[in-house]
Short mmCIF file of C-alpha atoms in Angstrom, two decimals:
data_model
loop_
_atom_site.label_atom_id
_atom_site.label_comp_id
_atom_site.label_asym_id
_atom_site.label_seq_id
_atom_site.Cartn_x
_atom_site.Cartn_y
_atom_site.Cartn_z
CA MET W 195 0.00 0.00 0.00
CA THR W 196 1.53 3.32 -1.05
CA LYS W 197 1.61 6.59 0.81
CA ILE W 198 0.09 9.78 -0.56
CA THR W 199 1.46 13.23 0.02
CA ALA W 200 -0.13 16.65 -0.01
CA SER W 201 -0.51 17.97 -3.55
CA ALA W 202 -2.84 19.93 -5.78
CA ILE W 203 -5.06 16.86 -6.05
CA PHE W 204 -6.58 17.48 -2.62
CA PHE W 205 -6.40 19.96 0.19
CA LEU W 206 -6.33 19.60 3.95
CA LEU W 207 -9.28 20.77 6.00
CA LEU W 208 -9.16 21.79 9.63
CA PHE W 209 -12.06 21.06 11.98
CA SER W 210 -12.28 22.02 15.62
CA ARG W 211 -14.62 22.02 18.58
CA PHE W 212 -14.33 23.85 21.89
CA LEU W 213 -15.84 23.43 25.34
CA GLY W 214 -16.43 26.26 27.77
CA ASP W 215 -13.67 25.01 30.09
CA GLY W 216 -10.97 25.82 27.53
CA VAL W 217 -10.57 22.29 26.16
CA SER W 218 -10.46 22.16 22.35
CA LEU W 219 -10.00 19.50 19.71
CA GLU W 220 -8.84 19.98 16.12
CA MET W 221 -8.63 17.48 13.25
CA GLU W 222 -6.71 17.92 10.01
CA VAL W 223 -7.57 15.49 7.20
CA PRO W 224 -7.53 15.42 3.37
CA ASP W 225 -10.69 16.24 1.47
CA THR W 226 -10.02 13.55 -1.16
CA VAL W 227 -8.05 10.28 -1.03
CA GLN W 228 -7.38 7.47 -3.48
CA ALA W 229 -8.29 3.83 -2.89
CA GLY W 230 -5.28 1.61 -2.28
CA THR W 231 -3.34 4.36 -0.49
CA GLU W 232 -3.06 5.71 3.03
CA PHE W 233 -3.55 9.23 4.34
CA PRO W 234 -2.48 11.04 7.54
CA VAL W 235 -4.76 12.23 10.32
CA PHE W 236 -3.56 15.01 12.62
CA ILE W 237 -5.37 15.57 15.93
CA THR W 238 -4.44 18.55 18.12
CA LEU W 239 -5.78 18.55 21.68
CA ASN W 240 -5.55 21.68 23.78
CA LYS W 241 -6.30 20.16 27.17
CA SER W 242 -6.21 23.31 29.30
CA ASN W 243 -5.67 22.22 32.92
CA ILE W 244 -7.40 18.82 32.85
CA GLU W 245 -5.44 15.77 34.00
CA GLY W 246 -5.89 12.09 34.80
CA PHE W 247 -7.63 9.46 32.66
CA ALA W 248 -8.77 10.40 29.13
CA ARG W 249 -9.57 8.74 25.81
CA PHE W 250 -9.85 9.78 22.18
CA SER W 251 -11.94 7.56 19.88
CA GLN W 252 -12.88 7.56 16.21
CA ASP W 253 -15.08 5.13 14.25
CA LEU W 254 -13.96 4.02 10.79
CA PRO W 255 -16.12 2.38 8.12
CA TYR W 256 -15.29 -1.08 6.76
CA GLY W 257 -12.57 -0.82 4.15
CA LEU W 258 -10.42 1.47 6.29
CA SER W 259 -7.85 0.58 8.94
CA ALA W 260 -5.56 2.67 11.15
CA ALA W 261 -2.02 2.46 12.49
CA ALA W 262 -0.10 4.79 14.81
CA GLU W 263 2.92 6.76 13.75
CA PRO W 264 6.01 6.20 15.94
CA GLY W 265 6.17 8.49 18.95
CA LEU W 266 2.41 8.97 19.32
CA PRO W 267 1.70 10.03 22.94
CA GLY W 268 -0.69 7.65 24.70
CA GLU W 269 -1.60 3.99 24.18
CA PHE W 270 -2.88 3.56 20.61
CA LEU W 271 -5.41 0.81 19.86
CA TYR W 272 -7.24 -0.10 16.68
CA GLU W 273 -10.06 -2.61 17.11
CA ASP W 274 -13.48 -3.32 15.64
CA ASN W 275 -13.03 -0.45 13.16
CA LYS W 276 -12.43 1.99 16.01
CA VAL W 277 -9.35 4.11 16.72
CA LYS W 278 -8.62 4.64 20.42
CA VAL W 279 -5.88 6.57 22.17
CA ILE W 280 -5.93 6.05 25.95
CA TRP W 281 -4.14 7.90 28.72
CA LEU W 282 -4.11 6.63 32.31
CA SER W 283 -2.76 10.08 33.12
CA LEU W 284 -2.61 12.91 30.58
CA PRO W 285 0.83 14.38 29.85
CA PRO W 286 1.63 17.69 31.57
CA GLU W 287 1.91 19.58 28.26
CA GLU W 288 -1.11 21.76 27.50
CA LYS W 289 -1.07 20.85 23.79
CA ILE W 290 -1.04 17.19 22.72
CA GLN W 291 -0.62 16.23 19.08
CA LEU W 292 -1.62 12.84 17.66
CA LYS W 293 -0.64 11.56 14.24
CA TYR W 294 -1.73 8.29 12.73
CA LYS W 295 -2.40 6.95 9.26
CA ILE W 296 -5.55 5.48 7.76
CA SER W 297 -5.25 2.90 4.98
CA VAL W 298 -7.95 2.48 2.31
CA VAL W 299 -8.48 -0.86 0.57
CA GLU W 300 -8.17 -0.68 -3.21
CA TYR W 301 -11.61 -2.14 -3.92
CA VAL W 302 -13.77 0.79 -2.72
CA LYS W 303 -14.88 4.22 -3.87
CA GLY W 304 -17.34 6.90 -2.75
CA SER W 305 -17.76 9.14 0.29
CA PHE W 306 -17.55 8.51 4.03
CA THR W 307 -17.61 10.70 7.12
CA LEU W 308 -14.90 11.03 9.72
CA GLU W 309 -15.43 12.42 13.22
CA GLY W 310 -14.02 11.88 16.71
CA LYS W 311 -14.67 12.07 20.45
CA PHE W 312 -12.47 13.06 23.36
CA ALA W 313 -13.70 11.81 26.77
CA TYR W 314 -12.18 13.00 30.03
CA ILE W 315 -12.99 13.42 33.70
CA GLU W 316 -13.23 16.77 35.47
CA ASN W 317 -14.45 17.17 39.05
CA ASN W 318 -15.53 13.48 39.02
CA GLU W 319 -17.77 14.21 36.03
CA ARG W 320 -17.31 12.53 32.66
CA LYS W 321 -17.27 15.00 29.76
CA ILE W 322 -17.20 14.41 26.02
CA LEU W 323 -15.93 16.74 23.31
CA GLU W 324 -16.89 15.86 19.73
CA ILE W 325 -15.39 16.78 16.35
CA PRO W 326 -18.11 17.54 13.79
CA PRO W 327 -18.38 14.89 11.05
CA ARG W 328 -16.51 15.61 7.84
CA LYS W 329 -17.11 13.99 4.46
CA ILE W 330 -14.09 12.57 2.60
CA TYR W 331 -14.26 11.30 -0.98
CA ILE W 332 -12.42 8.13 -2.11
CA ARG W 333 -11.33 8.14 -5.75
CA PRO W 334 -11.31 4.68 -7.40
CA SER W 335 -7.94 3.01 -7.82
CA PRO W 336 -6.88 3.17 -11.48
CA GLY W 337 -5.20 -0.22 -11.20
CA VAL W 338 -8.36 -2.15 -10.24
CA ASP W 339 -10.99 -3.54 -12.63
CA PRO W 340 -14.04 -1.23 -12.23
CA SER W 341 -16.33 -4.26 -12.04
CA LYS W 342 -14.60 -5.26 -8.79
CA ILE W 343 -14.95 -1.85 -7.13
CA THR W 344 -17.72 -1.34 -4.54
CA ASP W 345 -19.07 1.83 -2.97
CA ILE W 346 -17.68 2.05 0.55
CA GLN W 347 -21.17 2.20 2.09
CA GLU W 348 -22.22 -0.97 0.26
CA TYR W 349 -18.87 -2.56 1.14
CA GLY W 350 -19.79 -2.42 4.83
CA GLN W 351 -23.21 -3.92 4.15
CA LEU W 352 -21.65 -6.82 2.21
CA ILE W 353 -19.33 -7.55 5.12
CA ALA W 354 -22.24 -7.43 7.56
CA ARG W 355 -24.03 -10.03 5.41
CA GLN W 356 -20.76 -12.01 5.23
CA GLU W 357 -20.80 -11.87 1.42
CA ILE W 358 -17.16 -10.73 1.42
CA PRO W 359 -14.46 -11.17 4.10
CA ALA W 360 -13.89 -8.34 6.55
CA GLN W 361 -10.28 -8.07 5.39
CA GLN W 362 -8.79 -8.35 1.92
CA THR W 363 -5.29 -9.16 3.19
CA PRO W 364 -4.38 -12.56 4.71
CA ALA W 365 -3.24 -11.02 7.97
CA LYS W 366 -3.65 -7.62 9.58
CA ALA W 367 -2.65 -6.28 12.96
CA GLU W 368 -5.71 -6.26 15.20
CA PRO W 369 -4.96 -4.72 18.62
CA GLU W 370 -6.01 -6.24 21.88
CA LYS W 371 -8.93 -4.78 23.78
CA GLU W 372 -10.32 -5.20 27.20
CA PRO W 373 -13.26 -7.62 26.73
CA THR W 374 -16.66 -5.97 26.95
CA LEU W 375 -19.32 -7.29 29.28
CA SER W 376 -22.89 -7.61 28.10
CA ALA W 377 -26.10 -9.16 29.36
CA SER W 378 -25.40 -12.20 27.21
CA SER W 379 -22.01 -12.90 28.78
CA SER W 380 -21.62 -16.45 29.99
CA VAL W 381 -21.71 -17.33 33.66
CA SER W 382 -18.22 -17.51 35.09
CA ARG W 383 -17.06 -19.04 38.34
CA VAL W 384 -15.47 -16.51 40.67
CA GLU W 385 -13.75 -17.40 43.91
CA ASN W 386 -16.14 -17.74 46.86
CA VAL W 387 -13.46 -16.80 49.37
CA TYR W 388 -11.34 -13.73 49.97
CA HIS W 389 -7.57 -13.84 50.39
CA GLY W 390 -5.39 -11.95 52.82
CA ASN W 391 -8.42 -10.95 54.91
CA ALA W 392 -9.50 -8.63 52.06
CA MET W 393 -13.19 -8.07 51.37
CA CYS W 394 -15.66 -5.88 49.47
CA LEU W 395 -19.26 -5.38 50.65
CA ARG W 396 -22.14 -3.69 48.86
CA GLN W 397 -24.96 -2.03 50.74
CA HIS W 398 -28.36 -2.89 49.25
CA PRO W 399 -29.21 -0.01 46.85
CA GLU W 400 -31.42 2.66 48.41
CA LYS W 401 -33.31 5.45 46.69
CA GLY W 402 -31.43 8.73 46.74
CA SER W 403 -30.43 11.74 44.67
CA ASP W 404 -27.45 13.94 43.88
CA ASN W 405 -27.64 17.48 42.49
CA GLY W 406 -31.26 16.95 41.56
CA ILE W 407 -30.64 13.59 39.83
CA SER W 408 -32.72 10.80 41.34
CA GLY W 409 -31.79 7.13 41.43
CA TYR W 410 -30.40 4.47 43.75
CA ARG W 411 -27.36 5.16 45.90
CA VAL W 412 -24.89 2.27 46.10
CA ASN W 413 -22.24 2.21 48.84
CA LEU W 414 -19.28 -0.16 48.72
CA LEU W 415 -17.03 -0.92 51.69
CA ILE W 416 -13.51 -2.08 50.83
CA HIS W 417 -11.58 -3.82 53.60
CA LYS W 418 -7.98 -3.91 52.34
CA GLY W 419 -6.57 -6.66 54.51
CA THR W 420 -3.17 -7.40 52.97
CA MET W 421 -4.01 -6.05 49.50
CA ASP W 422 -1.10 -4.43 47.69
CA LYS W 423 -1.42 -1.18 45.77
CA TYR W 424 -3.58 -2.25 42.82
CA ALA W 425 -7.32 -3.00 42.95
CA LYS W 426 -10.25 -2.90 40.55
CA ILE W 427 -13.96 -2.98 41.40
CA GLU W 428 -16.44 -3.82 38.63
CA GLU W 429 -20.18 -3.45 39.15
CA TYR W 430 -22.35 -4.92 36.39
CA ILE W 431 -25.26 -2.54 36.04
CA PRO W 432 -28.66 -3.89 34.93
CA GLU W 433 -30.09 -2.86 31.58
CA GLY W 434 -31.98 0.43 31.62
CA TYR W 435 -29.63 2.18 34.09
CA THR W 436 -26.55 4.34 33.93
CA ALA W 437 -24.11 5.10 36.75
CA MET W 438 -22.34 8.23 38.00
CA ALA W 439 -19.64 8.52 40.66
CA LEU W 440 -20.43 9.98 44.08
CA GLU W 441 -17.33 9.11 46.14
CA THR W 442 -14.19 7.60 44.55
CA GLN W 443 -11.56 7.94 47.35
CA THR W 444 -8.92 9.01 44.75
CA GLY W 445 -9.80 6.11 42.45
CA LEU W 446 -10.57 6.40 38.75
CA PHE W 447 -14.26 5.88 37.95
CA THR W 448 -15.58 4.95 34.51
CA PHE W 449 -18.92 3.71 33.24
CA GLU W 450 -19.01 1.97 29.88
CA ASP W 451 -20.81 -0.98 28.29
CA GLY W 452 -22.94 -1.48 31.40
CA VAL W 453 -19.96 -1.70 33.78
CA ALA W 454 -19.24 0.80 36.56
CA LYS W 455 -15.56 0.51 37.33
CA PHE W 456 -13.30 1.90 40.09
CA MET W 457 -9.54 1.47 39.51
CA TYR W 458 -6.69 2.14 41.95
CA LEU W 459 -3.01 2.39 41.13
CA LYS W 460 -2.50 3.13 44.80
CA LEU W 461 -5.09 2.23 47.41
CA PRO W 462 -6.00 4.73 50.14
CA GLU W 463 -3.94 4.36 53.30
CA LYS W 464 -6.96 3.60 55.51
CA SER W 465 -7.61 -0.07 56.25
CA ASP W 466 -11.29 0.42 55.34
CA PHE W 467 -12.86 2.97 53.03
CA ILE W 468 -16.24 3.56 51.38
CA ILE W 469 -16.85 4.44 47.73
CA SER W 470 -20.24 5.08 46.16
CA TYR W 471 -22.08 5.73 42.93
CA LEU W 472 -25.59 6.68 41.87
CA LEU W 473 -27.60 4.23 39.79
CA VAL W 474 -29.76 6.39 37.51
CA PRO W 475 -32.76 4.89 35.67
CA VAL W 476 -32.83 5.78 31.98
CA ASN W 477 -35.20 3.22 30.53
CA ALA W 478 -35.57 0.92 33.51
CA PRO W 479 -38.69 -1.19 34.18
CA THR W 480 -40.98 0.38 36.76
CA GLY W 481 -41.79 -1.31 40.04
CA LYS W 482 -38.61 -3.41 40.12
CA GLU W 483 -35.54 -2.71 42.22
CA PRO W 484 -32.21 -3.04 40.39
CA VAL W 485 -30.19 -6.21 40.95
CA ILE W 486 -26.43 -5.73 40.76
CA ASP W 487 -23.58 -8.22 40.40
CA GLY W 488 -19.99 -7.29 40.94
CA ALA W 489 -16.44 -8.47 41.54
CA ILE W 490 -13.25 -7.06 42.98
CA SER W 491 -9.79 -7.90 41.59
CA TYR W 492 -6.83 -7.28 43.87
CA VAL W 493 -3.16 -8.14 44.22
CA ILE W 494 -1.43 -9.85 47.16
CA LYS W 495 2.27 -10.65 46.80
CA ASP W 496 2.19 -10.24 43.00
CA LYS W 497 -0.72 -12.65 42.58
CA THR W 498 -4.12 -11.43 41.38
CA TYR W 499 -7.36 -12.69 42.89
CA THR W 500 -10.94 -11.99 41.84
CA SER W 501 -13.81 -12.39 44.30
CA LYS W 502 -17.51 -11.69 44.29
CA ILE W 503 -18.77 -8.52 45.98
CA ILE W 504 -21.06 -9.44 48.88
CA GLU W 505 -24.34 -7.57 49.35
CA CYS W 506 -25.64 -6.73 52.82
CA SER W 507 -28.42 -4.67 54.37
CA GLU W 508 -26.23 -2.71 56.82
CA ASP W 509 -25.93 1.07 56.52
CA LEU W 510 -22.21 1.03 55.75
CA ALA W 511 -21.66 4.78 56.12
CA SER W 512 -22.92 4.76 59.71
CA LEU W 513 -20.64 1.98 60.97
CA ASP W 514 -17.79 2.75 63.36
CA ARG W 515 -14.66 0.62 63.74
CA GLU W 516 -16.39 -1.85 66.06
CA GLY W 517 -19.39 -2.11 63.73
CA ILE W 518 -17.17 -2.79 60.70
CA ASN W 519 -15.27 -5.52 62.56
CA ARG W 520 -18.52 -7.14 63.66
CA LEU W 521 -19.92 -7.05 60.11
CA LEU W 522 -16.74 -8.51 58.63
CA ALA W 523 -16.71 -11.30 61.20
CA THR W 524 -20.36 -12.11 60.41
CA VAL W 525 -19.79 -12.21 56.67
CA ASN W 526 -16.70 -14.39 57.01
CA LYS W 527 -18.84 -17.11 58.58
CA LYS W 528 -21.21 -17.24 55.64
CA THR W 529 -20.78 -18.99 52.33
CA VAL W 530 -20.42 -16.55 49.46
CA PRO W 531 -22.25 -17.58 46.25
CA ALA W 532 -19.61 -18.50 43.72
CA GLU W 533 -21.41 -17.55 40.50
CA ILE W 534 -22.03 -14.12 39.08
CA THR W 535 -24.03 -13.36 35.96
CA ARG W 536 -21.23 -11.57 34.14
CA THR W 537 -17.55 -12.22 33.66
CA PRO W 538 -14.91 -9.97 35.27
CA SER W 539 -12.69 -8.77 32.46
CA VAL W 540 -9.49 -9.71 34.27
CA LEU W 541 -10.50 -13.38 34.06
CA THR W 542 -11.76 -13.44 30.47
CA THR W 543 -9.98 -15.52 27.84
CA GLN W 544 -12.63 -15.92 25.16
CA LYS W 545 -16.31 -15.04 25.33
CA GLY W 546 -18.37 -18.07 26.15
CA LYS W 547 -15.37 -20.42 26.28
CA THR W 548 -13.13 -21.62 29.02
CA GLY W 549 -9.54 -22.73 28.89
CA SER W 550 -6.31 -21.09 27.89
CA GLY W 551 -2.92 -21.80 26.43
CA SER W 552 -2.00 -24.44 23.90
CA SER W 553 -4.47 -27.14 25.02
CA TYR W 554 -7.47 -24.95 24.21
CA ALA W 555 -5.91 -23.72 20.97
CA ALA W 556 -5.16 -27.30 19.88
CA ARG W 557 -8.82 -28.26 20.35
CA THR W 558 -9.83 -25.19 18.33
CA TYR W 559 -7.49 -26.05 15.43
CA SER W 560 -8.62 -29.68 15.45
CA ALA W 561 -12.24 -28.56 15.03
CA GLU W 562 -11.34 -26.12 12.25
CA LYS W 563 -9.46 -28.79 10.29
CA LYS W 564 -12.82 -30.52 9.86
CA LYS W 565 -14.67 -27.27 9.14
CA TYR W 566 -12.14 -25.97 6.59
CA PRO W 567 -10.48 -28.94 4.80
CA TYR W 568 -8.70 -26.62 2.34
CA LEU W 569 -6.85 -24.99 5.26
CA ARG W 570 -5.65 -28.29 6.72
CA ARG W 571 -2.05 -27.98 5.55
CA HIS W 572 -1.70 -24.63 7.36
CA LEU W 573 -3.50 -25.74 10.51
CA GLU W 574 -1.37 -28.87 10.91
CA SER W 575 1.81 -26.79 10.96
CA TYR W 576 0.27 -24.35 13.45
CA GLU W 577 0.46 -26.71 16.40
CA SER W 578 4.25 -26.29 16.52
CA TYR W 579 3.77 -22.50 16.78
CA LEU W 580 1.19 -22.43 19.59
CA LEU W 581 1.72 -19.82 22.30
CA GLU W 582 2.39 -21.43 25.68
CA PRO W 583 1.15 -19.60 28.84
CA GLU W 584 3.72 -18.10 31.20
CA GLU W 585 3.46 -17.21 34.88
CA GLY W 586 2.85 -13.67 36.09
CA VAL W 587 2.49 -10.52 34.01
CA TYR W 588 4.40 -10.22 30.75
CA PHE W 589 4.30 -8.34 27.45
CA ARG W 590 4.56 -9.52 23.83
CA ILE W 591 4.60 -7.77 20.45
CA GLN W 592 1.67 -8.59 18.18
CA ILE W 593 2.70 -8.36 14.52
CA ALA W 594 -0.43 -9.50 12.66
CA ALA W 595 -3.86 -11.08 12.93
CA GLY W 596 -6.33 -12.62 10.51
CA HIS W 597 -9.58 -14.58 10.43
CA THR W 598 -8.06 -17.46 8.41
CA PRO W 599 -4.69 -19.17 8.86
CA ILE W 600 -1.68 -18.44 6.67
CA ASN W 601 1.64 -20.05 5.88
CA VAL W 602 3.66 -18.64 8.77
CA LYS W 603 7.15 -19.15 7.32
CA THR W 604 6.35 -17.76 3.88
CA TYR W 605 4.26 -14.80 5.01
CA PHE W 606 6.56 -13.47 7.72
CA ARG W 607 9.71 -14.13 5.70
CA LYS W 608 8.35 -11.62 3.18
CA MET W 609 7.89 -9.16 6.06
CA HIS W 610 11.55 -9.66 7.07
CA ILE W 611 10.55 -11.15 10.42
CA THR W 612 12.83 -13.96 11.63
CA GLU W 613 11.90 -13.89 15.32
CA ASN W 614 10.34 -16.87 17.11
CA ILE W 615 6.70 -16.39 16.09
CA ARG W 616 3.87 -17.76 18.22
CA ILE W 617 0.15 -18.10 17.41
CA GLU W 618 -3.00 -17.99 19.50
CA LYS W 619 -6.68 -18.16 18.54
CA HIS W 620 -8.46 -15.34 20.36
CA GLU W 621 -11.96 -13.92 19.83
CA GLY W 622 -12.19 -15.36 16.34
CA TRP W 623 -8.73 -14.18 15.24
CA TYR W 624 -5.46 -15.98 14.56
CA LYS W 625 -3.02 -13.66 16.35
CA TYR W 626 0.73 -13.73 15.73
CA SER W 627 3.24 -12.34 18.24
CA VAL W 628 6.93 -12.37 19.13
CA GLY W 629 9.06 -11.80 22.23
CA SER W 630 8.28 -12.01 25.95
CA PHE W 631 9.17 -9.24 28.40
CA LYS W 632 8.56 -8.69 32.10
CA ASP W 633 9.01 -4.92 31.91
CA TYR W 634 7.10 -2.59 29.59
CA LYS W 635 10.13 -0.53 28.55
CA SER W 636 11.90 -3.57 27.11
CA ALA W 637 8.75 -4.45 25.16
CA ARG W 638 8.50 -0.87 23.92
CA ASP W 639 12.13 -0.93 22.73
CA TYR W 640 11.58 -4.24 20.94
CA ARG W 641 8.45 -2.88 19.25
CA VAL W 642 10.50 0.05 17.92
CA LYS W 643 13.07 -2.45 16.61
CA ILE W 644 10.26 -4.30 14.79
CA TRP W 645 9.02 -1.00 13.31
CA ASN W 646 12.51 -0.05 12.11
CA ASN W 647 13.69 -3.39 10.72
CA THR W 648 10.61 -5.15 9.33
CA LEU W 649 7.46 -4.44 7.35
CA ALA W 650 5.26 -4.80 10.46
CA LYS W 651 4.85 -1.05 10.85
CA ASP W 652 1.67 -1.37 12.93
CA ALA W 653 3.07 -3.87 15.46
CA PHE W 654 1.96 -3.11 19.01
CA ILE W 655 2.36 -4.30 22.59
CA THR W 656 -0.01 -6.83 24.18
CA ALA W 657 -0.14 -7.91 27.82
CA TYR W 658 -0.82 -11.23 29.57
CA HIS W 659 -1.38 -12.41 33.11
CA ASN W 660 -0.78 -16.13 33.72
CA GLY W 661 -1.41 -16.83 30.04
CA LYS W 662 -4.59 -14.74 29.75
CA ARG W 663 -4.80 -11.52 27.77
CA ILE W 664 -5.35 -8.33 29.73
CA THR W 665 -5.02 -4.69 28.74
CA VAL W 666 -1.62 -3.01 28.81
CA GLN W 667 -3.03 -0.45 31.23
CA GLU W 668 -4.06 -3.18 33.66
CA ALA W 669 -0.67 -4.88 33.37
CA LEU W 670 1.08 -1.61 34.22
CA MET W 671 -1.17 -1.17 37.24
CA ILE W 672 -0.62 -4.70 38.53
CA THR W 673 3.16 -4.46 38.19
CA ASN W 674 3.34 -0.79 39.23
CA GLN W 675 5.32 0.11 36.10
CA PRO W 676 5.22 3.51 34.40
CA TRP W 677 3.99 3.97 30.86
CA VAL W 678 6.89 4.87 28.56
CA LYS W 679 6.39 6.83 25.36
#
């Protein structure tokens, strides 16, 4: 795929949007592009004095894909036709500039719109700044038979009907995401005991309000026990409700895809603390109280545990030290139900499937040999490349992914990659990665080496915990490592 440069053929347009708090977002893109090429996108964020967690996102239509340019500030992800740049903590500079490239397949033509959103937290309130949509025209590729060219809008519809594959190339980098949790998620077994005398209790939701917004107040009591610095609380909110933070105790609160999440890089010093959120009905059924499931993930001596949050009827905010001790002692004597109706993301390997490592992958390949006889010669060789699980947290470099298997030796030899390649089947993708690193900086340096010496220009870092994929952000939190540009 060839690059295009600015010329008289098209011109760059500048779009911006401002909020009253001084935060602004600008996007610079070409007005016209040619199929079979790639074009640059420049995003300029003037963040004013905001800090902490933030995220930029941009949806792309089918037929387009994105890759970061080296040196992009923040963690760049491209998944499910969505560009994401995530910051656990925004850089101190007031102006942040993002540059990435968007590739256009050679079989499309027509117009599409490009926009973007910047989400951030200010005064415990989630705010969103949007870039107005802008139409970009794709000129047909002169080297492609016109009868094989499809309008980009129809191209997406054909993929949705599975009349053409989602990707024209045999393998494409497809970044890792934190698995989403939906009402259809399979039941997962979570530990029915707490470790290190740690515990999380939920007070039964009670009707309340905040700043004129009515809903159900939910209090959570966290008893640290011997927890180390990192902890994550996930509350799985029933359909028809949204959630807003009331008390975070210095934690980061987010609500997305039906999950209210509190994350701590460093837990408060107190042995017990209370956090809370407001459950706000949006389209909830009347006459029924909300039922909430939840789990807490925490670290003790470099090992991560996930346990169910226990609901009680006590007024947690009114308890003194003696009352908390009495409640904890009472709960410890009871059996905690082991099943929750949604899966904590830290434990997820594949939606609806259990198992990890080479044994699960081998079963998957065996089944696909029968389903796709014409792929058998590739699948048989795959078993020698299967990714084996390792202990603890570690990082790898993903170099490609595809929905169908390829000849590993031939394909990656053409990309000038001679490293020890390993394969895993994850969320419907064959994913190819190299290297294994305990510290993020070493992984970052190796990724740069891949960028500089091979054709895998969109290689990126993935993270694992005991053989299971997790987000890079979560891996950094668990290991207390800094993010390195």
